[in-house]
Amino acid sequence: METSTPAPAPLVAAPSAPPAPDVTVLVPVYDEQDSVAELAERVARALDGAGRSFEIVFVDDGSRDATAERVREARARDRRVKLVRLRRNFGKAAALTAGFDIAAGRLIITIDGDLQDDPEEIPRMLETLETGGFDLVSGWKRERRDPISKTLPSRLYIECTAPCNISC
């Protein structure tokens, strides 16, 4: 009695996932409907200009305005924009954690959603990170444009603690 073995099925490559982006720009937002579209455009322009692959992850921390809708509109224009929505306001630390959990980039940049941070500085920070032998790069604002309700408490704290000579 002869038996025949059926011919093996042809190998078909499964669709591959797109390659992971080089950079994730993580943006926690709360009631930032007026700034998210511009921020997404400026981040994309800065990183496209630097020749970087990237994603922009907005984490909506329970906004009560149209922030999520504005991010969805930005995603319709640029598929590299992503949205994570938290069901209520949990705070910036929780929003960052949620973003870190889904970030796909080899490097992660965090930036505030209110346009106080300059997205055009991101390429320079990345260059410093990669060529300077650092594990972390941090920036700060030389000239802040915050309202007095933010700057006054900060200045008072600095004035009160500076004489104590606290060293870290």
mmCIF file of C-alpha atoms in Angstrom:
data_model
loop_
_atom_site.group_PDB
_atom_site.id
_atom_site.type_symbol
_atom_site.label_atom_id
_atom_site.label_comp_id
_atom_site.label_asym_id
_atom_site.label_seq_id
_atom_site.Cartn_x
_atom_site.Cartn_y
_atom_site.Cartn_z
ATOM 1 C CA MET A 1 0.000 0.000 0.000
ATOM 2 C CA GLU A 2 1.351 3.376 -1.024
ATOM 3 C CA THR A 3 0.623 6.566 0.824
ATOM 4 C CA SER A 4 1.181 9.995 -0.468
ATOM 5 C CA THR A 5 2.051 12.997 1.540
ATOM 6 C CA PRO A 6 0.229 16.169 0.605
ATOM 7 C CA ALA A 7 2.416 18.941 -0.757
ATOM 8 C CA PRO A 8 3.337 21.490 1.870
ATOM 9 C CA ALA A 9 1.362 24.696 1.803
ATOM 10 C CA PRO A 10 3.280 27.618 0.329
ATOM 11 C CA LEU A 11 4.818 29.933 2.881
ATOM 12 C CA VAL A 12 3.076 33.245 3.070
ATOM 13 C CA ALA A 13 4.730 36.032 4.942
ATOM 14 C CA ALA A 14 2.569 37.513 7.624
ATOM 15 C CA PRO A 15 2.115 41.236 7.292
ATOM 16 C CA SER A 16 4.894 42.842 9.243
ATOM 17 C CA ALA A 17 4.334 45.523 11.789
ATOM 18 C CA PRO A 18 5.772 48.887 10.906
ATOM 19 C CA PRO A 19 9.211 49.433 12.384
ATOM 20 C CA ALA A 20 9.318 50.994 15.832
ATOM 21 C CA PRO A 21 9.907 54.735 15.730
ATOM 22 C CA ASP A 22 13.226 56.133 16.827
ATOM 23 C CA VAL A 23 11.564 58.690 19.119
ATOM 24 C CA THR A 24 8.348 58.909 21.114
ATOM 25 C CA VAL A 25 7.297 62.423 22.044
ATOM 26 C CA LEU A 26 5.050 62.025 25.066
ATOM 27 C CA VAL A 27 2.643 64.871 25.793
ATOM 28 C CA PRO A 28 0.382 64.787 28.861
ATOM 29 C CA VAL A 29 -2.521 67.179 28.290
ATOM 30 C CA TYR A 30 -5.402 68.528 30.334
ATOM 31 C CA ASP A 31 -7.792 71.048 28.763
ATOM 32 C CA GLU A 32 -5.347 71.989 26.007
ATOM 33 C CA GLN A 33 -7.749 72.162 23.047
ATOM 34 C CA ASP A 34 -6.203 75.389 21.810
ATOM 35 C CA SER A 35 -2.622 74.122 21.613
ATOM 36 C CA VAL A 36 -2.519 70.421 20.674
ATOM 37 C CA ALA A 37 -2.853 70.857 16.885
ATOM 38 C CA GLU A 38 -0.091 73.455 16.717
ATOM 39 C CA LEU A 39 2.097 71.388 19.025
ATOM 40 C CA ALA A 40 1.679 68.259 16.875
ATOM 41 C CA GLU A 41 2.587 70.230 13.741
ATOM 42 C CA ARG A 42 5.645 71.828 15.341
ATOM 43 C CA VAL A 43 6.932 68.530 16.761
ATOM 44 C CA ALA A 44 6.459 66.828 13.382
ATOM 45 C CA ARG A 45 8.220 69.654 11.559
ATOM 46 C CA ALA A 46 11.174 69.584 13.988
ATOM 47 C CA LEU A 47 11.647 65.813 13.862
ATOM 48 C CA ASP A 48 10.997 65.494 10.126
ATOM 49 C CA GLY A 49 13.655 68.180 9.648
ATOM 50 C CA ALA A 50 16.057 66.139 11.761
ATOM 51 C CA GLY A 51 15.336 63.009 9.720
ATOM 52 C CA ARG A 52 13.911 61.106 12.694
ATOM 53 C CA SER A 53 11.158 58.516 12.739
ATOM 54 C CA PHE A 54 8.768 59.287 15.566
ATOM 55 C CA GLU A 55 5.371 59.064 17.136
ATOM 56 C CA ILE A 56 3.604 61.746 19.159
ATOM 57 C CA VAL A 57 1.599 60.278 22.043
ATOM 58 C CA PHE A 58 -0.891 62.663 23.628
ATOM 59 C CA VAL A 59 -2.257 61.430 26.955
ATOM 60 C CA ASP A 60 -5.521 63.227 27.709
ATOM 61 C CA ASP A 61 -5.756 63.355 31.495
ATOM 62 C CA GLY A 62 -9.548 63.659 31.697
ATOM 63 C CA SER A 63 -9.940 66.932 29.824
ATOM 64 C CA ARG A 64 -13.359 68.601 30.010
ATOM 65 C CA ASP A 65 -12.903 70.510 26.764
ATOM 66 C CA ALA A 66 -12.368 69.380 23.161
ATOM 67 C CA THR A 67 -8.734 68.316 23.630
ATOM 68 C CA ALA A 68 -9.356 64.696 22.590
ATOM 69 C CA GLU A 69 -11.254 65.792 19.483
ATOM 70 C CA ARG A 70 -8.425 68.156 18.472
ATOM 71 C CA VAL A 71 -5.900 65.307 18.882
ATOM 72 C CA ARG A 72 -8.101 63.046 16.726
ATOM 73 C CA GLU A 73 -8.156 65.776 14.069
ATOM 74 C CA ALA A 74 -4.349 65.993 14.252
ATOM 75 C CA ARG A 75 -4.186 62.203 13.817
ATOM 76 C CA ALA A 76 -6.383 62.440 10.726
ATOM 77 C CA ARG A 77 -3.712 64.714 9.234
ATOM 78 C CA ASP A 78 -0.714 62.723 10.549
ATOM 79 C CA ARG A 79 -0.982 59.042 11.519
ATOM 80 C CA ARG A 80 2.083 59.375 13.757
ATOM 81 C CA VAL A 81 -0.130 61.201 16.274
ATOM 82 C CA LYS A 82 -1.689 58.911 18.890
ATOM 83 C CA LEU A 83 -4.171 59.472 21.687
ATOM 84 C CA VAL A 84 -4.551 57.815 25.071
ATOM 85 C CA ARG A 85 -7.560 58.982 27.104
ATOM 86 C CA LEU A 86 -7.821 58.639 30.861
ATOM 87 C CA ARG A 87 -11.387 58.485 32.109
ATOM 88 C CA ARG A 88 -10.833 61.254 34.640
ATOM 89 C CA ASN A 89 -8.103 63.604 35.801
ATOM 90 C CA PHE A 90 -5.491 61.470 37.555
ATOM 91 C CA GLY A 91 -2.651 64.014 37.408
ATOM 92 C CA LYS A 92 0.467 64.488 35.342
ATOM 93 C CA ALA A 93 2.434 61.606 36.872
ATOM 94 C CA ALA A 94 -0.319 59.109 36.017
ATOM 95 C CA ALA A 95 -0.637 60.546 32.507
ATOM 96 C CA LEU A 96 3.111 60.179 31.963
ATOM 97 C CA THR A 97 3.014 56.606 33.259
ATOM 98 C CA ALA A 98 0.201 55.731 30.849
ATOM 99 C CA GLY A 99 2.246 57.205 28.012
ATOM 100 C CA PHE A 100 5.429 55.381 29.014
ATOM 101 C CA ASP A 101 3.440 52.137 28.989
ATOM 102 C CA ILE A 102 2.597 52.457 25.282
ATOM 103 C CA ALA A 103 5.611 54.372 23.989
ATOM 104 C CA ALA A 104 7.272 52.471 21.152
ATOM 105 C CA GLY A 105 10.259 54.752 20.555
ATOM 106 C CA ARG A 106 13.838 53.863 21.381
ATOM 107 C CA LEU A 107 14.083 57.312 22.987
ATOM 108 C CA ILE A 108 11.336 59.167 24.850
ATOM 109 C CA ILE A 109 10.952 62.923 25.037
ATOM 110 C CA THR A 110 8.381 64.431 27.397
ATOM 111 C CA ILE A 111 6.998 67.856 26.621
ATOM 112 C CA ASP A 112 4.168 69.888 28.110
ATOM 113 C CA GLY A 113 1.089 70.434 25.978
ATOM 114 C CA ASP A 114 0.710 74.167 26.588
ATOM 115 C CA LEU A 115 3.358 75.333 24.081
ATOM 116 C CA GLN A 116 5.593 76.628 26.886
ATOM 117 C CA ASP A 117 8.252 74.098 25.790
ATOM 118 C CA ASP A 118 9.843 74.700 22.391
ATOM 119 C CA PRO A 119 9.540 71.623 20.121
ATOM 120 C CA GLU A 120 12.277 73.037 17.910
ATOM 121 C CA GLU A 121 14.748 72.232 20.735
ATOM 122 C CA ILE A 122 14.029 68.476 20.519
ATOM 123 C CA PRO A 123 16.609 67.692 17.782
ATOM 124 C CA ARG A 124 19.336 69.470 19.753
ATOM 125 C CA MET A 125 18.429 67.541 22.898
ATOM 126 C CA LEU A 126 18.524 64.267 20.965
ATOM 127 C CA GLU A 127 21.921 65.127 19.500
ATOM 128 C CA THR A 128 23.270 65.928 22.972
ATOM 129 C CA LEU A 129 21.858 62.676 24.315
ATOM 130 C CA GLU A 130 23.383 60.546 21.586
ATOM 131 C CA THR A 131 26.758 62.237 21.155
ATOM 132 C CA GLY A 132 27.451 63.301 24.711
ATOM 133 C CA GLY A 133 27.440 59.853 26.284
ATOM 134 C CA PHE A 134 24.436 60.696 28.448
ATOM 135 C CA ASP A 135 21.516 58.534 29.561
ATOM 136 C CA LEU A 136 19.284 61.537 30.247
ATOM 137 C CA VAL A 137 19.060 65.095 28.984
ATOM 138 C CA SER A 138 16.910 67.723 30.674
ATOM 139 C CA GLY A 139 16.088 71.233 29.574
ATOM 140 C CA TRP A 140 14.702 74.235 31.370
ATOM 141 C CA LYS A 141 13.254 77.545 30.329
ATOM 142 C CA ARG A 142 15.480 80.570 30.575
ATOM 143 C CA GLU A 143 12.582 82.944 30.101
ATOM 144 C CA ARG A 144 9.233 81.682 31.309
ATOM 145 C CA ARG A 145 5.916 83.002 30.056
ATOM 146 C CA ASP A 146 3.888 81.673 32.955
ATOM 147 C CA PRO A 147 1.186 83.672 34.683
ATOM 148 C CA ILE A 148 2.040 85.225 38.039
ATOM 149 C CA SER A 149 -0.111 82.586 39.761
ATOM 150 C CA LYS A 150 2.585 80.072 38.786
ATOM 151 C CA THR A 151 5.718 82.187 39.102
ATOM 152 C CA LEU A 152 5.014 83.881 42.431
ATOM 153 C CA PRO A 153 4.749 80.681 44.516
ATOM 154 C CA SER A 154 7.852 79.333 42.793
ATOM 155 C CA ARG A 155 9.833 82.492 43.523
ATOM 156 C CA LEU A 156 8.692 82.518 47.133
ATOM 157 C CA TYR A 157 9.768 78.904 47.556
ATOM 158 C CA ILE A 158 13.195 79.629 46.085
ATOM 159 C CA GLU A 159 13.653 82.697 48.275
ATOM 160 C CA CYS A 160 12.621 80.785 51.399
ATOM 161 C CA THR A 161 14.802 77.738 50.775
ATOM 162 C CA ALA A 162 17.885 79.338 49.207
ATOM 163 C CA PRO A 163 19.304 80.667 52.514
ATOM 164 C CA CYS A 164 19.153 77.158 53.974
ATOM 165 C CA ASN A 165 22.073 75.994 51.788
ATOM 166 C CA ILE A 166 20.384 72.704 51.027
ATOM 167 C CA SER A 167 22.629 70.576 48.870
ATOM 168 C CA CYS A 168 21.474 67.635 46.834
#
